[in-house]
Short mmCIF file of C-alpha atoms and ligand atoms in Angstrom, two decimals:
data_model
loop_
_atom_site.label_atom_id
_atom_site.label_comp_id
_atom_site.label_asym_id
_atom_site.label_seq_id
_atom_site.Cartn_x
_atom_site.Cartn_y
_atom_site.Cartn_z
CA UNK A 1 0.25 0.01 -0.07
CA UNK A 2 1.48 3.60 -1.03
CA UNK A 3 1.83 6.32 1.14
CA UNK A 4 3.31 10.09 -0.55
CA UNK A 5 5.75 9.11 2.80
CA UNK A 6 8.94 7.15 2.34
CA UNK A 7 9.82 4.89 4.93
CA UNK A 8 12.27 6.85 6.53
CA UNK A 9 9.70 9.58 6.26
CA UNK A 10 7.48 7.62 7.94
CA UNK A 11 10.05 6.94 10.51
CA UNK A 12 11.60 10.94 11.22
CA UNK A 13 7.58 11.75 11.73
CA UNK A 14 7.44 9.94 15.05
CA UNK A 15 10.80 11.46 15.82
CA UNK A 16 8.97 14.85 14.85
CA UNK A 17 6.23 13.99 17.14
CA UNK A 18 8.61 14.05 20.44
CA UNK A 19 10.50 16.90 19.58
CA UNK A 20 7.63 19.34 21.31
CA UNK A 21 8.61 17.21 24.56
CA UNK A 22 12.39 17.74 24.59
CA UNK A 23 14.64 20.61 25.09
CA UNK A 24 17.14 20.12 22.60
CA UNK A 25 18.52 22.39 19.96
CA UNK A 26 17.76 21.96 16.20
CA UNK A 27 21.03 21.07 15.52
CA UNK A 28 21.57 18.02 17.75
CA UNK A 29 17.78 16.90 16.88
CA UNK A 30 19.24 16.69 12.72
CA UNK A 31 22.04 15.06 14.02
CA UNK A 32 20.37 12.22 15.57
CA UNK A 33 17.43 12.43 12.75
CA UNK A 34 20.58 11.99 9.80
CA UNK A 35 22.12 8.95 8.33
CA UNK A 36 26.13 8.81 8.75
CA UNK A 37 26.62 6.67 5.94
CA UNK A 38 24.90 4.23 3.44
CA UNK A 39 27.25 2.25 0.21
CA UNK A 40 25.12 1.00 -2.37
CA UNK A 41 27.11 -2.03 -3.68
CA UNK A 42 25.94 -3.84 -7.21
CA UNK A 43 28.16 -7.04 -8.04
CA UNK A 44 27.35 -9.97 -10.64
CA UNK A 45 26.26 -13.39 -9.56
CA UNK A 46 26.81 -16.23 -12.27
CA UNK A 47 24.10 -18.15 -12.38
CA UNK A 48 24.29 -22.00 -13.04
CA UNK A 49 22.93 -21.20 -16.61
CA UNK A 50 25.69 -19.50 -16.91
CA UNK A 51 24.16 -16.18 -17.38
CA UNK A 52 24.76 -13.37 -15.29
CA UNK A 53 22.61 -11.26 -12.71
CA UNK A 54 23.45 -7.70 -11.23
CA UNK A 55 22.94 -7.71 -7.76
CA UNK A 56 22.02 -5.00 -5.86
CA UNK A 57 22.74 -4.42 -2.27
CA UNK A 58 23.22 -2.03 0.49
CA UNK A 59 24.36 -1.15 4.12
CA UNK A 60 23.63 2.17 5.90
CA UNK A 61 24.62 3.13 9.30
CA UNK A 62 22.93 5.37 11.04
CA UNK A 63 24.10 6.73 14.04
CA UNK A 64 27.62 6.26 15.35
CA UNK A 65 27.01 7.65 18.76
CA UNK A 66 28.13 4.58 19.69
CA UNK A 67 30.37 2.08 17.86
CA UNK A 68 29.95 -0.50 16.46
CA UNK A 69 26.91 -0.02 14.93
CA UNK A 70 24.49 -2.70 14.67
CA UNK A 71 21.74 -3.93 12.36
CA UNK A 72 20.21 -6.88 9.88
CA UNK A 73 20.82 -7.92 6.55
CA UNK A 74 17.30 -8.53 4.75
CA UNK A 75 16.56 -10.42 1.66
CA UNK A 76 13.85 -9.21 0.08
CA UNK A 77 12.92 -7.29 -3.74
CA UNK A 78 11.28 -3.90 -1.74
CA UNK A 79 15.19 -3.54 -0.78
CA UNK A 80 16.26 0.05 -1.47
CA UNK A 81 17.88 2.97 0.15
CA UNK A 82 15.54 4.34 2.00
CA UNK A 83 14.70 1.07 3.45
CA UNK A 84 17.91 0.55 4.80
CA UNK A 85 18.10 4.37 5.71
CA UNK A 86 14.89 3.55 7.86
CA UNK A 87 15.30 0.62 9.45
CA UNK A 88 18.60 1.77 10.15
CA UNK A 89 17.45 4.86 11.99
CA UNK A 90 15.40 2.19 13.55
CA UNK A 91 18.14 0.10 15.21
CA UNK A 92 19.56 3.46 16.68
CA UNK A 93 16.06 4.44 18.28
CA UNK A 94 15.73 0.81 19.46
CA UNK A 95 19.93 0.31 20.86
CA UNK A 96 18.91 3.56 22.81
CA UNK A 97 15.52 2.59 24.58
CA UNK A 98 16.96 -0.80 25.64
CA UNK A 99 20.59 0.20 26.92
CA UNK A 100 22.19 -1.37 24.48
CA UNK A 101 25.81 -0.07 23.62
CA UNK A 102 25.39 0.28 19.72
CA UNK A 103 24.45 3.17 17.15
CA UNK A 104 22.19 1.64 14.31
CA UNK A 105 22.59 -0.08 11.24
CA UNK A 106 20.54 -2.06 8.65
CA UNK A 107 21.91 -4.22 5.51
CA UNK A 108 20.10 -5.74 2.32
CA UNK A 109 19.86 -7.65 -0.81
CA UNK A 110 17.41 -6.99 -3.52
CA UNK A 111 16.51 -10.41 -4.04
CA UNK A 112 13.76 -12.96 -3.50
CA UNK A 113 15.04 -15.61 -1.68
CA UNK A 114 12.89 -18.28 -3.12
CA UNK A 115 13.59 -18.00 -6.74
CA UNK A 116 17.72 -19.09 -5.89
CA UNK A 117 18.87 -22.46 -5.05
CA UNK A 118 21.00 -22.64 -1.71
CA UNK A 119 24.20 -22.40 -3.93
CA UNK A 120 23.50 -19.08 -4.82
CA UNK A 121 22.56 -17.68 -1.71
CA UNK A 122 25.44 -18.88 -0.19
CA UNK A 123 27.27 -17.07 -3.29
CA UNK A 124 25.16 -13.46 -2.62
CA UNK A 125 25.85 -13.88 1.01
CA UNK A 126 29.87 -14.23 0.85
CA UNK A 127 29.88 -11.58 -1.68
CA UNK A 128 28.00 -9.23 0.35
CA UNK A 129 30.56 -10.13 2.64
CA UNK A 130 33.06 -9.49 1.11
CA UNK A 131 32.35 -6.09 -0.31
CA UNK A 132 31.14 -4.90 3.21
CA UNK A 133 35.01 -5.55 4.46
CA UNK A 134 36.48 -3.89 1.08
CA UNK A 135 35.13 -1.12 2.38
CA UNK A 136 34.98 -1.25 6.43
CA UNK A 137 31.00 -1.33 6.65
CA UNK A 138 31.75 -5.15 8.88
CA UNK A 139 34.05 -6.09 12.12
CA UNK A 140 33.56 -6.65 15.39
CA UNK A 141 34.16 -2.99 16.55
CA UNK A 142 32.94 -1.62 13.52
CA UNK A 143 29.57 -3.02 12.25
CA UNK A 144 28.01 -6.01 13.11
CA UNK A 145 25.55 -7.81 11.00
CA UNK A 146 22.09 -10.08 12.27
CA UNK A 147 19.52 -11.98 10.62
CA UNK A 148 16.20 -10.28 9.69
CA UNK A 149 13.28 -10.65 6.59
CA UNK A 150 14.85 -13.34 4.56
CA UNK A 151 17.84 -14.75 6.51
CA UNK A 152 18.59 -16.48 9.17
CA UNK A 153 21.32 -18.52 10.98
CA UNK A 154 22.52 -19.84 7.91
CA UNK A 155 23.08 -16.84 6.25
CA UNK A 156 24.94 -15.70 9.27
CA UNK A 157 27.23 -18.86 9.18
CA UNK A 158 28.59 -18.35 5.75
CA UNK A 159 28.90 -14.28 6.96
CA UNK A 160 31.24 -15.22 9.86
CA UNK A 161 33.19 -17.68 7.86
CA UNK A 162 33.90 -15.24 4.80
CA UNK A 163 34.94 -12.23 7.34
CA UNK A 164 37.47 -14.56 9.58
CA UNK A 165 38.44 -16.18 5.96
CA UNK A 166 39.67 -12.16 5.09
CA UNK A 167 40.33 -11.00 8.23
CA UNK A 168 44.32 -12.29 9.68
CA UNK A 169 45.31 -12.95 13.30
CA UNK A 170 41.74 -11.72 14.60
CA UNK A 171 40.35 -14.17 17.43
CA UNK A 172 37.06 -11.86 17.59
CA UNK A 173 35.72 -12.86 13.98
CA UNK A 174 32.96 -14.63 15.25
CA UNK A 175 31.54 -11.58 16.84
CA UNK A 176 31.62 -9.67 13.29
CA UNK A 177 27.33 -11.13 12.80
CA UNK A 178 24.88 -12.33 15.79
CA UNK A 179 22.20 -14.67 14.95
CA UNK A 180 25.00 -17.30 13.99
CA UNK A 181 24.01 -21.24 15.17
CA UNK A 182 24.73 -22.46 18.20
CA UNK A 183 27.66 -24.52 17.13
CA UNK A 184 29.05 -21.77 15.25
CA UNK A 185 29.31 -19.26 18.61
CA UNK A 186 25.41 -18.51 18.45
CA UNK A 187 23.75 -18.15 21.65
CA UNK A 188 21.45 -20.23 23.03
CA UNK A 189 17.75 -18.22 22.85
CA UNK A 190 18.60 -16.32 19.56
CA UNK A 191 16.44 -17.53 17.19
CA UNK A 192 13.36 -17.19 19.28
CA UNK A 193 14.33 -13.51 21.69
CA UNK A 194 12.14 -11.32 19.01
CA UNK A 195 9.08 -12.97 19.39
CA UNK A 196 9.64 -13.75 22.84
CA UNK A 197 10.35 -10.69 23.44
CA UNK A 198 7.17 -8.91 21.55
CA UNK A 199 5.77 -11.81 23.84
CA UNK A 200 7.46 -10.11 26.99
CA UNK A 201 6.45 -6.79 25.49
CA UNK A 202 2.93 -7.45 25.37
CA UNK A 203 2.47 -8.89 28.41
CA UNK A 204 3.78 -5.75 30.04
CA UNK A 205 1.21 -3.49 28.37
CA UNK A 206 -1.40 -6.10 29.42
CA UNK A 207 -0.37 -5.74 33.20
CA UNK A 208 -1.24 -1.78 32.97
CA UNK A 209 -4.68 -1.38 34.76
CA UNK A 210 -5.52 1.95 33.27
CA UNK A 211 -4.68 1.20 30.00
CA UNK A 212 -6.98 -1.88 30.22
CA UNK A 213 -9.11 -0.04 31.67
CA UNK A 214 -9.62 2.54 28.66
CA UNK A 215 -9.77 -0.27 26.21
CA UNK A 216 -12.92 -2.12 28.25
CA UNK A 217 -10.45 -5.19 28.86
CA UNK A 218 -9.35 -6.84 31.68
CA UNK A 219 -5.24 -7.24 32.99
CA UNK A 220 -3.19 -10.34 31.83
CA UNK A 221 -3.72 -12.10 28.42
CA UNK A 222 -5.92 -14.84 29.39
CA UNK A 223 -9.04 -13.94 28.14
CA UNK A 224 -7.34 -11.91 25.32
CA UNK A 225 -7.32 -13.33 21.44
CA UNK A 226 -4.95 -12.11 18.75
CA UNK A 227 -4.10 -12.24 15.12
CA UNK A 228 -0.47 -12.82 13.83
CA UNK A 229 0.34 -11.71 10.36
CA UNK A 230 3.30 -13.70 8.77
CA UNK A 231 4.51 -16.83 10.15
CA UNK A 232 8.45 -16.69 9.63
CA UNK A 233 10.88 -15.83 12.59
CA UNK A 234 9.43 -13.19 14.81
CA UNK A 235 5.65 -13.94 13.94
CA UNK A 236 5.92 -17.60 14.68
CA UNK A 237 7.48 -17.17 17.82
CA UNK A 238 5.79 -14.39 19.16
CA UNK A 239 2.64 -16.63 18.17
CA UNK A 240 3.59 -19.40 20.02
CA UNK A 241 5.21 -17.77 23.04
CA UNK A 242 1.52 -15.57 23.03
CA UNK A 243 -0.64 -18.52 22.93
CA UNK A 244 1.70 -20.38 25.69
CA UNK A 245 1.11 -17.29 27.72
CA UNK A 246 -2.57 -18.40 28.18
CA UNK A 247 -3.81 -15.80 24.76
CA UNK A 248 -5.75 -17.35 21.94
CA UNK A 249 -4.95 -17.49 18.39
CA UNK A 250 -7.77 -16.84 15.88
CA UNK A 251 -6.28 -15.93 12.91
CA UNK A 252 -3.49 -16.71 11.16
CA UNK A 253 -1.89 -15.33 7.90
CA UNK A 254 0.83 -15.93 5.40
CA UNK A 255 1.67 -14.25 1.89
CA UNK A 256 -0.32 -17.00 -0.11
CA UNK A 257 -3.93 -15.47 2.23
CA UNK A 258 -4.81 -16.32 6.07
CA UNK A 259 -7.10 -18.72 8.27
CA UNK A 260 -9.80 -17.40 11.25
CA UNK A 261 -11.30 -19.70 13.68
CA UNK A 262 -12.90 -17.59 16.63
CA UNK A 263 -12.76 -20.67 18.59
CA UNK A 264 -8.84 -20.56 18.59
CA UNK A 265 -6.23 -22.27 16.18
CA UNK A 266 -2.96 -24.05 17.41
CA UNK A 267 0.21 -22.37 16.13
CA UNK A 268 2.24 -25.64 15.85
CA UNK A 269 -0.63 -27.31 13.99
CA UNK A 270 -1.22 -24.51 11.21
CA UNK A 271 2.63 -24.50 10.66
CA UNK A 272 2.68 -28.01 10.12
CA UNK A 273 -0.64 -27.97 7.72
CA UNK A 274 0.84 -25.38 6.05
CA UNK A 275 4.39 -27.61 5.65
CA UNK A 276 2.29 -30.75 4.31
CA UNK A 277 -0.24 -29.07 1.82
CA UNK A 278 2.12 -25.87 0.73
CA UNK A 279 -0.65 -23.21 2.19
CA UNK A 280 -2.06 -22.28 4.72
CA UNK A 281 -5.58 -22.51 3.61
CA UNK A 282 -7.99 -25.40 4.64
CA UNK A 283 -6.71 -25.58 8.06
CA UNK A 284 -9.55 -27.73 9.67
CA UNK A 285 -12.11 -26.03 11.23
CA UNK A 286 -10.99 -22.36 10.45
CA UNK A 287 -12.12 -19.96 7.48
CA UNK A 288 -10.15 -19.48 4.49
CA UNK A 289 -9.40 -15.39 3.93
CA UNK A 290 -8.26 -14.53 0.28
CA UNK A 291 -5.43 -12.18 1.76
CA UNK A 292 -3.59 -11.44 4.42
CA UNK A 293 -4.70 -7.58 4.72
CA UNK A 294 -8.13 -8.51 4.72
CA UNK A 295 -6.95 -10.62 8.17
CA UNK A 296 -6.04 -7.47 9.74
CA UNK A 297 -9.60 -6.83 10.07
CA UNK A 298 -10.79 -9.53 11.34
CA UNK A 299 -11.84 -9.14 15.39
CA UNK A 300 -9.55 -9.88 18.15
CA UNK A 301 -8.09 -8.23 20.72
CA UNK A 302 -4.47 -8.05 19.92
CA UNK A 303 -3.47 -7.64 16.34
CA UNK A 304 0.37 -8.42 15.54
CA UNK A 305 1.88 -7.74 12.35
CA UNK A 306 5.05 -9.53 11.62
CA UNK A 307 5.71 -9.76 8.03
CA UNK A 308 7.07 -5.95 6.33
CA UNK A 309 6.45 -2.62 6.95
CA UNK A 310 3.26 -0.46 5.41
CA UNK A 311 1.03 -3.08 6.05
CA UNK A 312 -1.37 -0.76 8.06
CA UNK A 313 -2.11 2.58 6.09
CA UNK A 314 -5.06 5.59 6.55
CA UNK A 315 -6.61 3.44 3.90
CA UNK A 316 -7.44 0.32 6.61
CA UNK A 317 -6.55 2.09 9.47
CA UNK A 318 -10.40 2.70 10.61
CA UNK A 319 -10.90 -0.64 9.84
CA UNK A 320 -9.07 -2.15 12.65
CA UNK A 321 -11.24 -4.21 14.91
CA UNK A 322 -8.64 -4.55 17.49
CA UNK A 323 -7.90 -2.99 20.55
CA UNK A 324 -4.26 -3.23 20.38
CA UNK A 325 -1.50 -3.74 17.74
CA UNK A 326 1.55 -4.64 18.58
CA UNK A 327 4.30 -3.64 15.82
CA UNK A 328 6.54 -7.02 15.71
CA UNK A 329 7.45 -5.95 12.01
CA UNK A 330 9.75 -2.76 11.63
CA UNK A 331 7.02 -0.03 10.67
CA UNK A 332 3.97 -2.13 9.84
CA UNK A 333 1.80 0.94 10.98
CA UNK A 334 2.33 4.22 8.96
CA UNK A 335 2.27 7.70 10.52
CA UNK A 336 -0.77 8.41 9.62
CA UNK A 337 -2.48 5.18 10.40
CA UNK A 338 -1.08 5.38 13.48
CA UNK A 339 -2.99 9.16 14.40
CA UNK A 340 -6.10 7.42 12.54
CA UNK A 341 -5.47 4.83 15.09
CA UNK A 342 -4.63 6.57 18.19
CA UNK A 343 -8.02 8.76 17.78
CA UNK A 344 -10.04 5.61 17.48
CA UNK A 345 -8.65 4.77 20.97
CA UNK A 346 -6.65 1.56 20.26
CA UNK A 347 -3.29 1.39 21.87
CA UNK A 348 -0.50 0.85 19.54
CA UNK A 349 2.65 -0.62 20.58
CA UNK A 350 6.11 0.39 18.85
CA UNK A 351 7.54 -2.01 16.88
CA UNK A 352 11.36 -0.27 17.99
CA UNK A 353 10.20 -1.57 21.53
CA UNK A 354 8.36 -4.21 20.87
CA UNK A 355 10.77 -6.54 18.50
CA UNK A 356 14.05 -5.35 20.08
CA UNK A 357 14.68 -8.77 21.77
CA UNK A 358 16.24 -9.98 18.71
CA UNK A 359 18.56 -6.81 18.91
CA UNK A 360 19.05 -7.46 23.15
CA UNK A 361 19.79 -11.27 22.89
CA UNK A 362 22.35 -10.40 19.78
CA UNK A 363 24.38 -8.25 22.25
CA UNK A 364 24.40 -11.29 24.92
CA UNK A 365 26.12 -13.22 21.43
CA UNK A 366 28.39 -10.72 20.93
CA UNK A 367 29.59 -10.52 24.40
CA UNK A 368 29.88 -14.52 24.86
CA UNK A 369 32.07 -14.14 21.01
CA UNK A 370 34.31 -11.51 22.73
CA UNK A 371 34.74 -13.21 26.18
CA UNK A 372 35.00 -16.42 23.73
CA UNK A 373 32.84 -18.52 26.81
CA UNK A 374 29.57 -20.10 27.07
CA UNK A 375 27.42 -18.41 29.53
CA UNK A 376 27.12 -20.12 33.22
CA UNK A 377 30.37 -22.73 32.05
CA UNK A 378 33.03 -21.36 34.69
CA UNK A 379 30.46 -21.75 37.41
CA UNK A 380 28.70 -24.36 36.67
CA UNK A 381 29.89 -26.94 38.58
CA UNK A 382 30.35 -25.10 41.63
CA UNK A 383 26.56 -23.86 41.99
CA UNK A 384 25.63 -27.50 41.08
CA UNK A 385 26.86 -28.50 44.49
CA UNK A 386 26.18 -25.50 46.46
CA UNK A 387 22.48 -26.16 45.15
CA UNK A 388 22.88 -30.07 45.89
CA UNK A 389 23.67 -29.24 49.77
CA UNK A 390 20.94 -26.44 49.64
CA UNK A 391 18.47 -29.27 48.66
CA UNK A 392 19.79 -31.88 50.85
CA UNK A 393 19.75 -29.46 54.10
CA UNK A 394 15.89 -28.89 53.29
CA UNK A 395 14.97 -32.21 52.98
CA UNK A 396 16.94 -33.27 56.45
CA UNK A 397 14.91 -30.27 57.92
CA UNK A 398 11.52 -31.30 56.11
CA UNK A 399 11.86 -34.53 56.21
CA UNK A 400 10.32 -34.55 52.94
CA UNK A 401 11.44 -35.40 49.66
CA UNK A 402 11.76 -32.85 46.85
CA UNK A 403 10.07 -34.27 43.33
CA UNK A 404 12.59 -35.92 41.02
CA UNK A 405 12.41 -33.21 38.51
CA UNK A 406 11.79 -30.53 40.29
CA UNK A 407 14.88 -31.42 42.35
CA UNK A 408 17.24 -32.37 39.73
CA UNK A 409 16.21 -28.61 38.10
CA UNK A 410 16.66 -26.52 41.39
CA UNK A 411 20.17 -28.81 41.84
CA UNK A 412 21.20 -27.91 37.56
CA UNK A 413 20.12 -24.58 38.16
CA UNK A 414 20.38 -21.95 34.95
CA UNK A 415 21.97 -22.89 32.01
CA UNK A 416 22.80 -20.38 29.15
CA UNK A 417 19.31 -19.99 27.68
CA UNK A 418 17.71 -19.44 31.14
CA UNK A 419 20.22 -16.94 31.88
CA UNK A 420 20.23 -15.16 28.08
CA UNK A 421 15.75 -15.70 28.52
CA UNK A 422 16.06 -14.07 32.15
CA UNK A 423 18.27 -11.05 30.66
CA UNK A 424 16.06 -10.30 27.61
CA UNK A 425 12.76 -9.99 30.22
CA UNK A 426 14.26 -8.12 32.60
CA UNK A 427 15.43 -5.92 29.25
CA UNK A 428 11.59 -5.94 27.94
CA UNK A 429 10.17 -5.29 31.21
CA UNK A 430 13.09 -1.90 32.04
CA UNK A 431 12.47 -0.46 29.08
CA UNK A 432 8.37 -0.30 29.45
CA UNK A 433 9.05 1.06 32.73
CA UNK A 434 11.02 3.76 30.73
CA UNK A 435 8.42 4.39 28.24
CA UNK A 436 5.18 4.35 30.50
CA UNK A 437 7.22 6.88 33.30
CA UNK A 438 8.14 9.15 29.91
CA UNK A 439 4.42 8.69 28.86
CA UNK A 440 2.98 9.06 32.35
CA UNK A 441 4.92 12.69 32.92
CA UNK A 442 3.15 13.89 30.20
CA UNK A 443 -0.50 12.93 31.72
CA UNK A 444 -0.83 9.52 28.46
CA UNK A 445 -1.58 12.69 26.48
CA UNK A 446 0.80 10.76 24.29
CA UNK A 447 0.75 7.75 22.64
CA UNK A 448 3.39 4.76 23.48
CA UNK A 449 5.51 5.76 20.18
CA UNK A 450 6.31 9.71 21.21
CA UNK A 451 7.26 8.14 24.87
CA UNK A 452 9.37 5.45 23.38
CA UNK A 453 11.28 8.32 20.96
CA UNK A 454 11.37 10.65 24.28
CA UNK A 455 13.37 7.87 25.92
CA UNK A 456 15.88 7.18 23.52
CA UNK A 457 16.44 10.54 21.92
CA UNK A 458 17.06 11.56 25.60
CA UNK A 459 19.52 8.93 25.80
CA UNK A 460 21.67 9.86 21.80
CA UNK A 461 21.77 13.73 23.01
CA UNK A 462 22.74 12.96 25.84
CA UNK A 463 25.94 10.77 24.36
CA UNK A 464 26.85 13.53 22.06
CA UNK A 465 26.64 15.82 24.89
CA UNK A 466 29.01 14.27 27.00
CA UNK A 467 31.09 12.63 24.22
CA UNK A 468 31.39 16.38 22.40
CA UNK A 469 31.95 16.23 18.89
CA UNK A 470 34.81 15.52 17.00
CA UNK A 471 37.10 17.60 15.72
P1 NAD B 1 11.07 -13.93 8.40
O1 NAD B 1 12.04 -13.93 6.76
O2 NAD B 1 11.39 -14.95 9.19
O3 NAD B 1 9.29 -14.27 7.90
C1 NAD B 1 8.50 -13.24 7.32
C2 NAD B 1 7.45 -14.14 7.13
O4 NAD B 1 6.31 -13.14 6.83
C3 NAD B 1 7.68 -14.90 5.98
O5 NAD B 1 7.06 -16.40 6.33
C4 NAD B 1 7.05 -14.26 4.83
O6 NAD B 1 6.30 -15.56 3.85
C5 NAD B 1 5.97 -13.67 5.85
N1 NAD B 1 5.23 -12.69 4.39
C6 NAD B 1 6.04 -12.22 3.61
N2 NAD B 1 5.20 -11.07 3.31
C7 NAD B 1 3.59 -11.61 3.86
C8 NAD B 1 2.09 -11.03 4.03
N3 NAD B 1 1.68 -9.82 3.05
N4 NAD B 1 1.40 -11.32 4.84
C9 NAD B 1 1.65 -12.27 5.64
N5 NAD B 1 2.82 -13.22 5.29
C10 NAD B 1 4.01 -12.55 4.75
O7 NAD B 1 11.52 -12.20 8.72
P2 NAD B 1 11.42 -12.44 10.15
O8 NAD B 1 13.06 -12.01 10.72
O9 NAD B 1 10.32 -13.17 10.81
O10 NAD B 1 10.94 -10.55 10.12
C11 NAD B 1 9.65 -10.50 10.10
C12 NAD B 1 9.90 -8.21 10.96
O11 NAD B 1 10.63 -8.33 11.91
C13 NAD B 1 10.43 -7.82 9.67
O12 NAD B 1 9.78 -6.65 9.98
C14 NAD B 1 11.87 -7.56 10.41
O13 NAD B 1 12.67 -6.25 10.05
C15 NAD B 1 11.04 -7.30 11.97
N6 NAD B 1 12.69 -8.27 12.67
C16 NAD B 1 13.04 -9.20 13.23
C17 NAD B 1 14.10 -9.39 13.86
C18 NAD B 1 14.57 -11.19 13.43
O14 NAD B 1 15.61 -11.02 14.69
N7 NAD B 1 14.50 -11.77 12.78
C19 NAD B 1 14.49 -8.51 14.81
C20 NAD B 1 13.42 -7.27 14.63
C21 NAD B 1 12.40 -7.18 13.95
#
């Protein structure tokens, strides 16, 4: 759905709404908004039929107020310079909001990944990495890549391997990219992290008694229904954790269309059905919905767009029936739609808060790569012995034996994934509290997106002020 504003205009419109609540010189605010550098690359790809195809790719580094910069790599036909600039800007505000010490960046390759065999995807990924290396747009202390739409652990492993091959005598090369397979320096919990963070974020919002009262809803997730657009990494995991957290999925869509059942769906069963039938349609008990955009307008309490930007615009915003929209994707709601929804009393949870779980756990992976040791490895045996003694003392004092599974769980203590997930949960709760405080400061007259911008811009402005400007 088109708009007269580009994707980066949309982000800047959100930024501008926060400006009246801040007290910084116009020049500093302009610098915070500006994208510091963009690199457009073209390179040839030799296909199996010997044809040569020209591939277009980009990397944008939005803000160097903290280094390294960090951001995902997207493989999609929508990729262009404006899209990577917009997504890099969003990364800057996201990292500031959740206190992850990076500037924002983003990259993309203009391809539809389904059209390429895996050998071509590997060649494209390796060549892209090489080009970034040539121009100093990748490195553990420069610019750290990650998965985004259309990419995953496999591409991240190729990036790590290519960068390592090009970097002699550097022990930290694996930290040039996050979202790697665990066996190649990844961290447990990264694959699920963005979706898990979406769940934590929505759960926090639904705990707010005042906000739920205004919407005429109860607190908690237990009696809430939701619809998810996109069953990829973010959408699938968000839906799964929401379901496990007590909410009921009533609608799910993929690019071919959607399904709806007001009595509830099982997310894993839908995924299995789609894999077996190569389509989401005709899921037992559910109504087929011709297009993914049509499903956005179906009844539910929480709508979770988790595919691409510009899904809810001025054209369909007035038909959305959900009370809460959780932006799991980047930029699914345009600035104009945001205004219409606010007017209609819909509570919108902004993308750069809600999907910040990915970069949060990427930060944990980067730290793991730089320290060269798995979380919990050093103290594991020591803690197990201490926990064993506590359990035995408890059993002796109470003269009762603990359940065998519970006993084992307590003795083993947290593993890497538990540590990562608790760090993620804490981060999402803290960031929500900061947005909440900023909004309460203005007596809730501003929306959560504006509150999130206020928090982020304050932190970035502080960096510029304390560090000064070089030279
Ligand atoms: P993905 O490629 O794993 O999944 C996207 C899914 O959406 C795919 O299954 C695709 O078929 C589906 N899709 C495409 N068009 C659709 C449509 N019109 N309707 C319904 N489904 C459609 O990508 P992802 O990593 O899940 O990313 C999704 C969004 O989340 C993007 O906006 C991305 O920038 C954002 N995001 C991702 C991460 C991450 O860690 N992967 C982190 C933060 C934000």
